[in-house]
């Protein structure tokens, strides 16, 4: 086993089908928990200047448009609108966009975990990428489905993770640049950490 870390110079973020209609089906965690995790991941991508590719599936139908929390914070990130392909890597524009980042480590999240995330992750593994699936910034309709999807991905060599672990691995050391920004992001999206920081500042002041 080799611990080859993700960094701001070797990783890209893929956000797959975080669409307003699809989010309604998330039941493996609460929707507020999911949205907080997704917001944390998006803020992390922004803070560490990670190339980010957004894709949607049949956005003009019931799946709906991409969540505004993504497009508002990452207005310059390309959005690849797939007209029908279920596996994002079956869409040549998406595949090319990923290749054009020049990054070999992919941080993937999406809805649903068992289809949009798993299929993309498996295709990326086959193409030689090192894939990290952000499970808490993804969602599906029950815990059994999530667990099965994670097991399938792990068997193929995908690394399951969460948004805080991604951010901390990118930060490396609190004394590095962006430490303060990461602290704010964690405080905003993790209630316990927000309380912790608030208590610390109150005691300090």
Tab-separated table of C-alpha atoms in Angstrom:
chain	number	residue	atom	x	y	z
A	1	UNK	CA	0.000	0.000	0.000
A	2	UNK	CA	1.290	3.450	-0.941
A	3	UNK	CA	-0.159	6.582	0.613
A	4	UNK	CA	-0.146	8.905	-2.366
A	5	UNK	CA	-1.916	12.018	-1.131
A	6	UNK	CA	-4.305	14.230	-2.987
A	7	UNK	CA	-2.949	17.757	-3.392
A	8	UNK	CA	-4.070	21.014	-4.933
A	9	UNK	CA	-1.772	20.293	-7.877
A	10	UNK	CA	-2.735	16.692	-8.668
A	11	UNK	CA	-6.501	16.480	-8.043
A	12	UNK	CA	-9.700	17.537	-9.804
A	13	UNK	CA	-13.293	17.477	-8.556
A	14	UNK	CA	-16.158	15.895	-10.494
A	15	UNK	CA	-19.699	16.801	-9.409
A	16	UNK	CA	-22.132	14.405	-11.056
A	17	UNK	CA	-25.878	15.049	-11.234
A	18	UNK	CA	-26.367	17.166	-8.123
A	19	UNK	CA	-29.751	18.189	-9.529
A	20	UNK	CA	-32.758	19.659	-7.789
A	21	UNK	CA	-35.100	16.811	-8.699
A	22	UNK	CA	-32.722	13.965	-7.907
A	23	UNK	CA	-31.879	15.366	-4.467
A	24	UNK	CA	-35.483	14.720	-3.425
A	25	UNK	CA	-34.724	10.986	-3.431
A	26	UNK	CA	-31.910	11.143	-0.866
A	27	UNK	CA	-32.781	9.110	2.232
A	28	UNK	CA	-29.490	7.515	3.320
A	29	UNK	CA	-28.815	10.699	5.296
A	30	UNK	CA	-30.865	13.788	5.991
A	31	UNK	CA	-31.022	16.302	3.165
A	32	UNK	CA	-29.614	19.096	5.407
A	33	UNK	CA	-26.627	16.866	6.259
A	34	UNK	CA	-26.112	16.124	2.576
A	35	UNK	CA	-26.331	19.793	1.602
A	36	UNK	CA	-23.860	20.788	4.315
A	37	UNK	CA	-21.385	18.144	3.125
A	38	UNK	CA	-21.809	19.186	-0.499
A	39	UNK	CA	-21.388	22.832	0.421
A	40	UNK	CA	-18.222	21.925	2.324
A	41	UNK	CA	-16.826	20.070	-0.683
A	42	UNK	CA	-17.674	22.920	-3.067
A	43	UNK	CA	-16.068	25.473	-0.747
A	44	UNK	CA	-13.019	23.216	-0.516
A	45	UNK	CA	-12.737	23.057	-4.302
A	46	UNK	CA	-12.901	26.846	-4.385
A	47	UNK	CA	-10.433	27.385	-1.525
A	48	UNK	CA	-7.784	25.069	-2.966
A	49	UNK	CA	-8.426	26.121	-6.569
A	50	UNK	CA	-9.181	22.596	-7.759
A	51	UNK	CA	-10.307	22.166	-11.371
A	52	UNK	CA	-13.973	21.229	-11.139
A	53	UNK	CA	-16.157	19.621	-13.784
A	54	UNK	CA	-19.921	19.697	-13.259
A	55	UNK	CA	-22.277	17.462	-15.203
A	56	UNK	CA	-26.030	17.030	-15.383
A	57	UNK	CA	-28.288	14.333	-16.795
A	58	UNK	CA	-31.372	15.356	-18.805
A	59	UNK	CA	-31.573	18.647	-16.912
A	60	UNK	CA	-34.596	19.787	-18.934
A	61	UNK	CA	-36.669	16.922	-17.485
A	62	UNK	CA	-37.657	15.875	-13.959
A	63	UNK	CA	-34.021	15.559	-12.841
A	64	UNK	CA	-33.924	19.340	-12.789
A	65	UNK	CA	-31.065	21.853	-12.940
A	66	UNK	CA	-27.821	21.782	-10.971
A	67	UNK	CA	-28.189	22.913	-7.353
A	68	UNK	CA	-27.573	26.676	-7.047
A	69	UNK	CA	-25.149	26.168	-4.154
A	70	UNK	CA	-22.757	24.693	-6.739
A	71	UNK	CA	-23.270	27.092	-9.628
A	72	UNK	CA	-23.315	30.196	-7.416
A	73	UNK	CA	-19.966	29.376	-5.815
A	74	UNK	CA	-18.289	27.913	-8.902
A	75	UNK	CA	-19.638	30.106	-11.722
A	76	UNK	CA	-16.640	29.455	-13.984
A	77	UNK	CA	-16.708	25.662	-13.716
A	78	UNK	CA	-17.826	24.000	-16.952
A	79	UNK	CA	-21.196	22.251	-16.901
A	80	UNK	CA	-21.429	19.272	-19.240
A	81	UNK	CA	-25.089	18.638	-20.049
A	82	UNK	CA	-25.513	14.943	-20.892
A	83	UNK	CA	-28.607	14.381	-23.043
A	84	UNK	CA	-28.980	10.711	-22.118
A	85	UNK	CA	-25.805	8.936	-21.013
A	86	UNK	CA	-26.163	7.440	-17.527
A	87	UNK	CA	-22.435	6.926	-16.986
A	88	UNK	CA	-20.893	10.394	-17.269
A	89	UNK	CA	-17.740	8.964	-18.858
A	90	UNK	CA	-19.837	7.683	-21.781
A	91	UNK	CA	-20.298	11.310	-22.758
A	92	UNK	CA	-17.306	12.359	-24.917
A	93	UNK	CA	-17.456	16.008	-23.829
A	94	UNK	CA	-17.315	15.052	-20.163
A	95	UNK	CA	-14.503	12.576	-20.719
A	96	UNK	CA	-12.501	15.182	-22.641
A	97	UNK	CA	-13.111	17.830	-19.990
A	98	UNK	CA	-11.719	15.510	-17.331
A	99	UNK	CA	-8.714	14.652	-19.471
A	100	UNK	CA	-8.054	18.339	-20.109
A	101	UNK	CA	-7.597	19.033	-16.404
A	102	UNK	CA	-4.349	17.077	-16.612
A	103	UNK	CA	-5.071	15.643	-13.156
A	104	UNK	CA	-4.832	11.920	-12.378
A	105	UNK	CA	-6.579	12.008	-8.994
A	106	UNK	CA	-10.326	12.478	-9.177
A	107	UNK	CA	-12.537	13.492	-6.263
A	108	UNK	CA	-16.064	12.410	-7.234
A	109	UNK	CA	-19.438	13.098	-5.628
A	110	UNK	CA	-22.937	12.842	-7.013
A	111	UNK	CA	-26.528	11.722	-6.866
A	112	UNK	CA	-27.124	8.870	-6.758
A	113	UNK	CA	-24.218	7.118	-5.046
A	114	UNK	CA	-24.976	3.738	-6.618
A	115	UNK	CA	-25.351	4.985	-10.193
A	116	UNK	CA	-23.948	8.432	-10.911
A	117	UNK	CA	-20.994	8.135	-8.522
A	118	UNK	CA	-20.303	4.408	-8.817
A	119	UNK	CA	-20.504	4.227	-12.602
A	120	UNK	CA	-18.267	7.282	-13.039
A	121	UNK	CA	-15.799	5.999	-10.462
A	122	UNK	CA	-15.577	2.552	-12.050
A	123	UNK	CA	-15.076	4.038	-15.514
A	124	UNK	CA	-12.377	6.365	-14.177
A	125	UNK	CA	-10.560	3.471	-12.505
A	126	UNK	CA	-10.589	1.601	-15.801
A	127	UNK	CA	-9.049	4.659	-17.474
A	128	UNK	CA	-6.197	4.703	-14.961
A	129	UNK	CA	-7.313	7.454	-12.603
A	130	UNK	CA	-6.928	7.348	-8.822
A	131	UNK	CA	-10.485	7.873	-7.588
A	132	UNK	CA	-11.773	9.193	-4.262
A	133	UNK	CA	-15.562	8.995	-3.818
A	134	UNK	CA	-16.945	11.572	-1.376
A	135	UNK	CA	-19.797	9.627	0.180
A	136	UNK	CA	-21.300	12.303	2.431
A	137	UNK	CA	-21.519	14.768	-0.499
A	138	UNK	CA	-23.397	12.063	-2.412
A	139	UNK	CA	-26.726	10.412	-1.725
A	140	UNK	CA	-29.181	7.664	-2.588
A	141	UNK	CA	-32.510	6.306	-1.391
A	142	UNK	CA	-31.493	4.056	1.510
A	143	UNK	CA	-28.516	2.898	3.557
A	144	UNK	CA	-28.413	-0.599	2.071
A	145	UNK	CA	-28.048	0.832	-1.430
A	146	UNK	CA	-25.294	3.182	-0.244
A	147	UNK	CA	-23.390	0.376	1.484
A	148	UNK	CA	-23.650	-1.875	-1.554
A	149	UNK	CA	-22.406	0.920	-3.823
A	150	UNK	CA	-19.443	1.662	-1.557
A	151	UNK	CA	-18.525	-2.030	-1.390
A	152	UNK	CA	-18.653	-2.275	-5.181
A	153	UNK	CA	-16.411	0.763	-5.579
A	154	UNK	CA	-13.912	-0.378	-2.949
A	155	UNK	CA	-13.640	-3.764	-4.653
A	156	UNK	CA	-12.629	-1.930	-7.844
A	157	UNK	CA	-10.011	0.200	-6.085
A	158	UNK	CA	-11.950	3.385	-5.346
A	159	UNK	CA	-11.167	5.145	-2.057
A	160	UNK	CA	-14.307	6.147	-0.117
A	161	UNK	CA	-13.919	9.369	1.846
A	162	UNK	CA	-15.795	12.432	3.125
A	163	UNK	CA	-15.472	16.144	2.489
A	164	UNK	CA	-13.637	16.957	5.730
A	165	UNK	CA	-11.014	14.291	5.037
A	166	UNK	CA	-10.535	15.703	1.529
A	167	UNK	CA	-10.102	19.231	2.884
A	168	UNK	CA	-7.738	18.164	5.662
A	169	UNK	CA	-5.589	16.139	3.263
A	170	UNK	CA	-5.295	19.163	0.995
A	171	UNK	CA	-4.461	21.470	3.915
A	172	UNK	CA	-1.726	19.180	5.365
A	173	UNK	CA	-0.853	21.634	8.173
A	174	UNK	CA	-3.040	24.271	9.844
A	175	UNK	CA	-0.117	26.691	9.558
A	176	UNK	CA	-0.147	26.471	5.758
A	177	UNK	CA	-2.045	29.073	3.704
A	178	UNK	CA	-5.830	28.517	3.685
A	179	UNK	CA	-5.884	27.246	7.272
A	180	UNK	CA	-8.153	30.090	8.342
A	181	UNK	CA	-10.412	29.597	5.322
A	182	UNK	CA	-10.707	25.879	6.074
A	183	UNK	CA	-11.583	26.662	9.690
A	184	UNK	CA	-14.403	28.921	8.512
A	185	UNK	CA	-15.656	26.280	6.075
A	186	UNK	CA	-15.677	23.635	8.794
A	187	UNK	CA	-17.420	25.988	11.190
A	188	UNK	CA	-20.108	26.765	8.631
A	189	UNK	CA	-20.828	23.170	7.608
A	190	UNK	CA	-20.137	21.190	10.790
A	191	UNK	CA	-22.345	22.439	13.646
A	192	UNK	CA	-20.130	20.955	16.364
A	193	UNK	CA	-17.067	22.663	14.904
A	194	UNK	CA	-18.886	25.972	14.641
A	195	UNK	CA	-19.776	25.664	18.337
A	196	UNK	CA	-16.190	24.746	19.145
A	197	UNK	CA	-14.803	27.816	17.367
A	198	UNK	CA	-17.463	30.039	18.914
A	199	UNK	CA	-16.636	28.811	22.412
A	200	UNK	CA	-12.920	29.282	21.793
A	201	UNK	CA	-13.327	32.838	20.538
A	202	UNK	CA	-15.679	33.737	23.386
A	203	UNK	CA	-13.200	32.407	25.983
A	204	UNK	CA	-10.317	34.137	24.235
A	205	UNK	CA	-12.088	37.481	24.019
